[in-house]
Amino acid sequence: MTVRIAQTDDIDTCLALRRQVFIEEQGVSEAEEIDGLDGTALHLLAVDGATPVGTARILIKGDTAKIGRVCVLRTARGTGLGAQLIEAALGLTRAQSGVTRAVLGAQVQALGFYEKLGFAAFGPVYDDAGIDHRDMERFL
């Protein structure tokens, strides 16, 4: 697998990946997944050859970047692509003037994954789209 990750304006492809992973696989409602914030976000797209295989989105507010909508197609899971997407998101975040902190809402089952990438959990567990989540942060 030779994957290239880059910032993209191709929101339709990102949404198609998110639809497959979040809506079809995980049962998240379309209304919750398509939240109207994509037009103001930075987007990353992971492509294997010519095939899109993963995406992530970053929302900037003040000194904080919220990394979210991170997904990898089933066929590309277990390859390290999720970690590569997070590292790419952190790189893009560091390039934003004044941003000193990255946060994300992690599915509880993925807390260990994000901890290995330098994130620390804070606050209580909460329900997001029927899935238990916990907020995490990493200072840049």
PDB file of C-alpha atoms in Angstrom:
ATOM      1  CA  MET A   1       0.000   0.000   0.000  1.00  0.00           C
ATOM      2  CA  THR A   2       1.485   3.324  -1.116  1.00  0.00           C
ATOM      3  CA  VAL A   3      -0.684   6.046   0.358  1.00  0.00           C
ATOM      4  CA  ARG A   4      -0.395   9.766  -0.201  1.00  0.00           C
ATOM      5  CA  ILE A   5      -2.058  12.117   2.304  1.00  0.00           C
ATOM      6  CA  ALA A   6      -2.643  15.733   1.340  1.00  0.00           C
ATOM      7  CA  GLN A   7      -4.914  18.665   2.070  1.00  0.00           C
ATOM      8  CA  THR A   8      -7.857  18.672  -0.325  1.00  0.00           C
ATOM      9  CA  ASP A   9     -10.790  20.773  -1.482  1.00  0.00           C
ATOM     10  CA  ASP A  10     -12.565  17.605  -2.704  1.00  0.00           C
ATOM     11  CA  ILE A  11     -15.162  17.585   0.057  1.00  0.00           C
ATOM     12  CA  ASP A  12     -17.467  15.278  -1.946  1.00  0.00           C
ATOM     13  CA  THR A  13     -14.891  12.476  -1.853  1.00  0.00           C
ATOM     14  CA  CYS A  14     -14.315  13.038   1.864  1.00  0.00           C
ATOM     15  CA  LEU A  15     -18.064  12.896   2.476  1.00  0.00           C
ATOM     16  CA  ALA A  16     -18.352   9.671   0.454  1.00  0.00           C
ATOM     17  CA  LEU A  17     -15.704   8.025   2.656  1.00  0.00           C
ATOM     18  CA  ARG A  18     -17.372   9.287   5.827  1.00  0.00           C
ATOM     19  CA  ARG A  19     -20.750   8.041   4.561  1.00  0.00           C
ATOM     20  CA  GLN A  20     -19.341   4.560   4.040  1.00  0.00           C
ATOM     21  CA  VAL A  21     -17.608   4.358   7.435  1.00  0.00           C
ATOM     22  CA  PHE A  22     -19.812   6.369   9.769  1.00  0.00           C
ATOM     23  CA  ILE A  23     -23.298   6.109   8.272  1.00  0.00           C
ATOM     24  CA  GLU A  24     -23.232   2.672   6.632  1.00  0.00           C
ATOM     25  CA  GLU A  25     -20.847   0.784   8.954  1.00  0.00           C
ATOM     26  CA  GLN A  26     -21.393   2.499  12.301  1.00  0.00           C
ATOM     27  CA  GLY A  27     -25.037   3.514  11.926  1.00  0.00           C
ATOM     28  CA  VAL A  28     -24.553   7.241  12.541  1.00  0.00           C
ATOM     29  CA  SER A  29     -27.491   9.223  11.179  1.00  0.00           C
ATOM     30  CA  GLU A  30     -26.889  11.372   8.116  1.00  0.00           C
ATOM     31  CA  ALA A  31     -28.183  14.413  10.010  1.00  0.00           C
ATOM     32  CA  GLU A  32     -25.497  13.953  12.685  1.00  0.00           C
ATOM     33  CA  GLU A  33     -22.684  13.206  10.237  1.00  0.00           C
ATOM     34  CA  ILE A  34     -23.386  16.014   7.758  1.00  0.00           C
ATOM     35  CA  ASP A  35     -23.279  18.902  10.234  1.00  0.00           C
ATOM     36  CA  GLY A  36     -22.800  21.887   7.912  1.00  0.00           C
ATOM     37  CA  LEU A  37     -19.263  22.629   9.112  1.00  0.00           C
ATOM     38  CA  ASP A  38     -17.347  21.118   6.192  1.00  0.00           C
ATOM     39  CA  GLY A  39     -17.251  24.389   4.250  1.00  0.00           C
ATOM     40  CA  THR A  40     -15.203  26.068   6.984  1.00  0.00           C
ATOM     41  CA  ALA A  41     -12.909  23.104   7.732  1.00  0.00           C
ATOM     42  CA  LEU A  42      -9.539  21.970   6.456  1.00  0.00           C
ATOM     43  CA  HIS A  43      -9.707  18.477   4.933  1.00  0.00           C
ATOM     44  CA  LEU A  44      -7.145  15.742   4.446  1.00  0.00           C
ATOM     45  CA  LEU A  45      -7.564  12.934   1.934  1.00  0.00           C
ATOM     46  CA  ALA A  46      -5.576   9.700   1.880  1.00  0.00           C
ATOM     47  CA  VAL A  47      -5.290   8.079  -1.545  1.00  0.00           C
ATOM     48  CA  ASP A  48      -3.819   4.666  -2.374  1.00  0.00           C
ATOM     49  CA  GLY A  49      -2.865   4.945  -6.039  1.00  0.00           C
ATOM     50  CA  ALA A  50      -6.055   6.488  -7.413  1.00  0.00           C
ATOM     51  CA  THR A  51      -8.356   5.094  -4.704  1.00  0.00           C
ATOM     52  CA  PRO A  52      -9.467   7.280  -1.765  1.00  0.00           C
ATOM     53  CA  VAL A  53      -9.043   5.273   1.456  1.00  0.00           C
ATOM     54  CA  GLY A  54      -9.244   7.752   4.344  1.00  0.00           C
ATOM     55  CA  THR A  55      -9.994  11.285   5.438  1.00  0.00           C
ATOM     56  CA  ALA A  56      -9.899  13.684   8.372  1.00  0.00           C
ATOM     57  CA  ARG A  57     -11.199  17.184   9.020  1.00  0.00           C
ATOM     58  CA  ILE A  58      -9.842  20.050  11.096  1.00  0.00           C
ATOM     59  CA  LEU A  59     -11.873  22.950  12.505  1.00  0.00           C
ATOM     60  CA  ILE A  60      -9.902  25.947  13.802  1.00  0.00           C
ATOM     61  CA  LYS A  61     -11.291  28.081  16.626  1.00  0.00           C
ATOM     62  CA  GLY A  62      -8.914  30.513  18.282  1.00  0.00           C
ATOM     63  CA  ASP A  63      -5.802  28.682  19.468  1.00  0.00           C
ATOM     64  CA  THR A  64      -7.439  25.259  19.175  1.00  0.00           C
ATOM     65  CA  ALA A  65      -7.759  22.880  16.246  1.00  0.00           C
ATOM     66  CA  LYS A  66     -10.430  20.210  16.503  1.00  0.00           C
ATOM     67  CA  ILE A  67      -9.490  17.091  14.561  1.00  0.00           C
ATOM     68  CA  GLY A  68     -12.505  15.035  13.620  1.00  0.00           C
ATOM     69  CA  ARG A  69     -14.297  12.842  11.124  1.00  0.00           C
ATOM     70  CA  VAL A  70     -11.181  10.656  10.956  1.00  0.00           C
ATOM     71  CA  CYS A  71     -11.984   7.516   9.015  1.00  0.00           C
ATOM     72  CA  VAL A  72     -10.207   4.746   7.147  1.00  0.00           C
ATOM     73  CA  LEU A  73     -11.930   2.288   4.816  1.00  0.00           C
ATOM     74  CA  ARG A  74     -12.103  -1.279   6.100  1.00  0.00           C
ATOM     75  CA  THR A  75      -9.714  -2.459   3.361  1.00  0.00           C
ATOM     76  CA  ALA A  76      -6.998  -0.072   4.607  1.00  0.00           C
ATOM     77  CA  ARG A  77      -7.367  -0.658   8.354  1.00  0.00           C
ATOM     78  CA  GLY A  78      -4.497  -2.177  10.248  1.00  0.00           C
ATOM     79  CA  THR A  79      -1.931  -0.561   7.945  1.00  0.00           C
ATOM     80  CA  GLY A  80      -1.006   2.419  10.127  1.00  0.00           C
ATOM     81  CA  LEU A  81      -3.047   4.788   7.969  1.00  0.00           C
ATOM     82  CA  GLY A  82      -5.094   6.091  10.912  1.00  0.00           C
ATOM     83  CA  ALA A  83      -1.908   7.172  12.700  1.00  0.00           C
ATOM     84  CA  GLN A  84      -0.585   8.707   9.473  1.00  0.00           C
ATOM     85  CA  LEU A  85      -3.804  10.723   9.100  1.00  0.00           C
ATOM     86  CA  ILE A  86      -3.511  12.025  12.674  1.00  0.00           C
ATOM     87  CA  GLU A  87       0.156  12.944  12.157  1.00  0.00           C
ATOM     88  CA  ALA A  88      -0.766  14.737   8.906  1.00  0.00           C
ATOM     89  CA  ALA A  89      -3.579  16.565  10.732  1.00  0.00           C
ATOM     90  CA  LEU A  90      -1.151  17.631  13.465  1.00  0.00           C
ATOM     91  CA  GLY A  91       1.279  18.872  10.811  1.00  0.00           C
ATOM     92  CA  LEU A  92      -1.409  20.906   9.100  1.00  0.00           C
ATOM     93  CA  THR A  93      -2.548  22.205  12.494  1.00  0.00           C
ATOM     94  CA  ARG A  94       0.976  23.351  13.408  1.00  0.00           C
ATOM     95  CA  ALA A  95       1.069  25.341  10.155  1.00  0.00           C
ATOM     96  CA  GLN A  96      -1.937  27.425  11.271  1.00  0.00           C
ATOM     97  CA  SER A  97      -0.929  30.711  12.868  1.00  0.00           C
ATOM     98  CA  GLY A  98      -1.666  30.911  16.598  1.00  0.00           C
ATOM     99  CA  VAL A  99      -2.842  27.318  17.036  1.00  0.00           C
ATOM    100  CA  THR A 100      -1.240  25.735  20.117  1.00  0.00           C
ATOM    101  CA  ARG A 101      -3.555  22.845  20.914  1.00  0.00           C
ATOM    102  CA  ALA A 102      -5.296  20.003  19.107  1.00  0.00           C
ATOM    103  CA  VAL A 103      -8.427  18.367  20.505  1.00  0.00           C
ATOM    104  CA  LEU A 104     -10.623  15.521  19.342  1.00  0.00           C
ATOM    105  CA  GLY A 105     -13.584  13.473  20.471  1.00  0.00           C
ATOM    106  CA  ALA A 106     -12.387   9.875  20.518  1.00  0.00           C
ATOM    107  CA  GLN A 107     -14.585   6.820  20.461  1.00  0.00           C
ATOM    108  CA  VAL A 108     -13.889   5.140  23.814  1.00  0.00           C
ATOM    109  CA  GLN A 109     -12.626   2.008  22.088  1.00  0.00           C
ATOM    110  CA  ALA A 110      -9.952   4.150  20.339  1.00  0.00           C
ATOM    111  CA  LEU A 111      -8.568   5.943  23.435  1.00  0.00           C
ATOM    112  CA  GLY A 112      -5.407   3.801  23.471  1.00  0.00           C
ATOM    113  CA  PHE A 113      -4.758   4.540  19.799  1.00  0.00           C
ATOM    114  CA  TYR A 114      -4.826   8.301  20.421  1.00  0.00           C
ATOM    115  CA  GLU A 115      -2.817   8.021  23.663  1.00  0.00           C
ATOM    116  CA  LYS A 116       0.005   6.396  21.649  1.00  0.00           C
ATOM    117  CA  LEU A 117      -0.075   9.512  19.434  1.00  0.00           C
ATOM    118  CA  GLY A 118       0.424  11.829  22.405  1.00  0.00           C
ATOM    119  CA  PHE A 119      -3.169  12.740  23.248  1.00  0.00           C
ATOM    120  CA  ALA A 120      -4.478  12.782  26.835  1.00  0.00           C
ATOM    121  CA  ALA A 121      -8.114  12.205  27.780  1.00  0.00           C
ATOM    122  CA  PHE A 122     -10.028  14.781  29.791  1.00  0.00           C
ATOM    123  CA  GLY A 123     -13.607  15.178  30.983  1.00  0.00           C
ATOM    124  CA  PRO A 124     -16.344  12.566  31.207  1.00  0.00           C
ATOM    125  CA  VAL A 125     -17.462   9.939  28.716  1.00  0.00           C
ATOM    126  CA  TYR A 126     -20.360  11.242  26.605  1.00  0.00           C
ATOM    127  CA  ASP A 127     -22.679   9.960  23.905  1.00  0.00           C
ATOM    128  CA  ASP A 128     -22.084  11.178  20.363  1.00  0.00           C
ATOM    129  CA  ALA A 129     -24.325   9.655  17.689  1.00  0.00           C
ATOM    130  CA  GLY A 130     -25.043   6.660  19.928  1.00  0.00           C
ATOM    131  CA  ILE A 131     -21.331   5.916  20.489  1.00  0.00           C
ATOM    132  CA  ASP A 132     -19.437   6.575  23.747  1.00  0.00           C
ATOM    133  CA  HIS A 133     -16.735   9.230  23.293  1.00  0.00           C
ATOM    134  CA  ARG A 134     -14.236  11.073  25.433  1.00  0.00           C
ATOM    135  CA  ASP A 135     -12.465  14.342  24.683  1.00  0.00           C
ATOM    136  CA  MET A 136      -8.697  14.267  24.242  1.00  0.00           C
ATOM    137  CA  GLU A 137      -6.060  16.954  23.761  1.00  0.00           C
ATOM    138  CA  ARG A 138      -2.457  17.378  22.703  1.00  0.00           C
ATOM    139  CA  PHE A 139      -0.461  20.567  23.009  1.00  0.00           C
ATOM    140  CA  LEU A 140       1.613  21.404  19.960  1.00  0.00           C
TER     141      LEU A 140
END
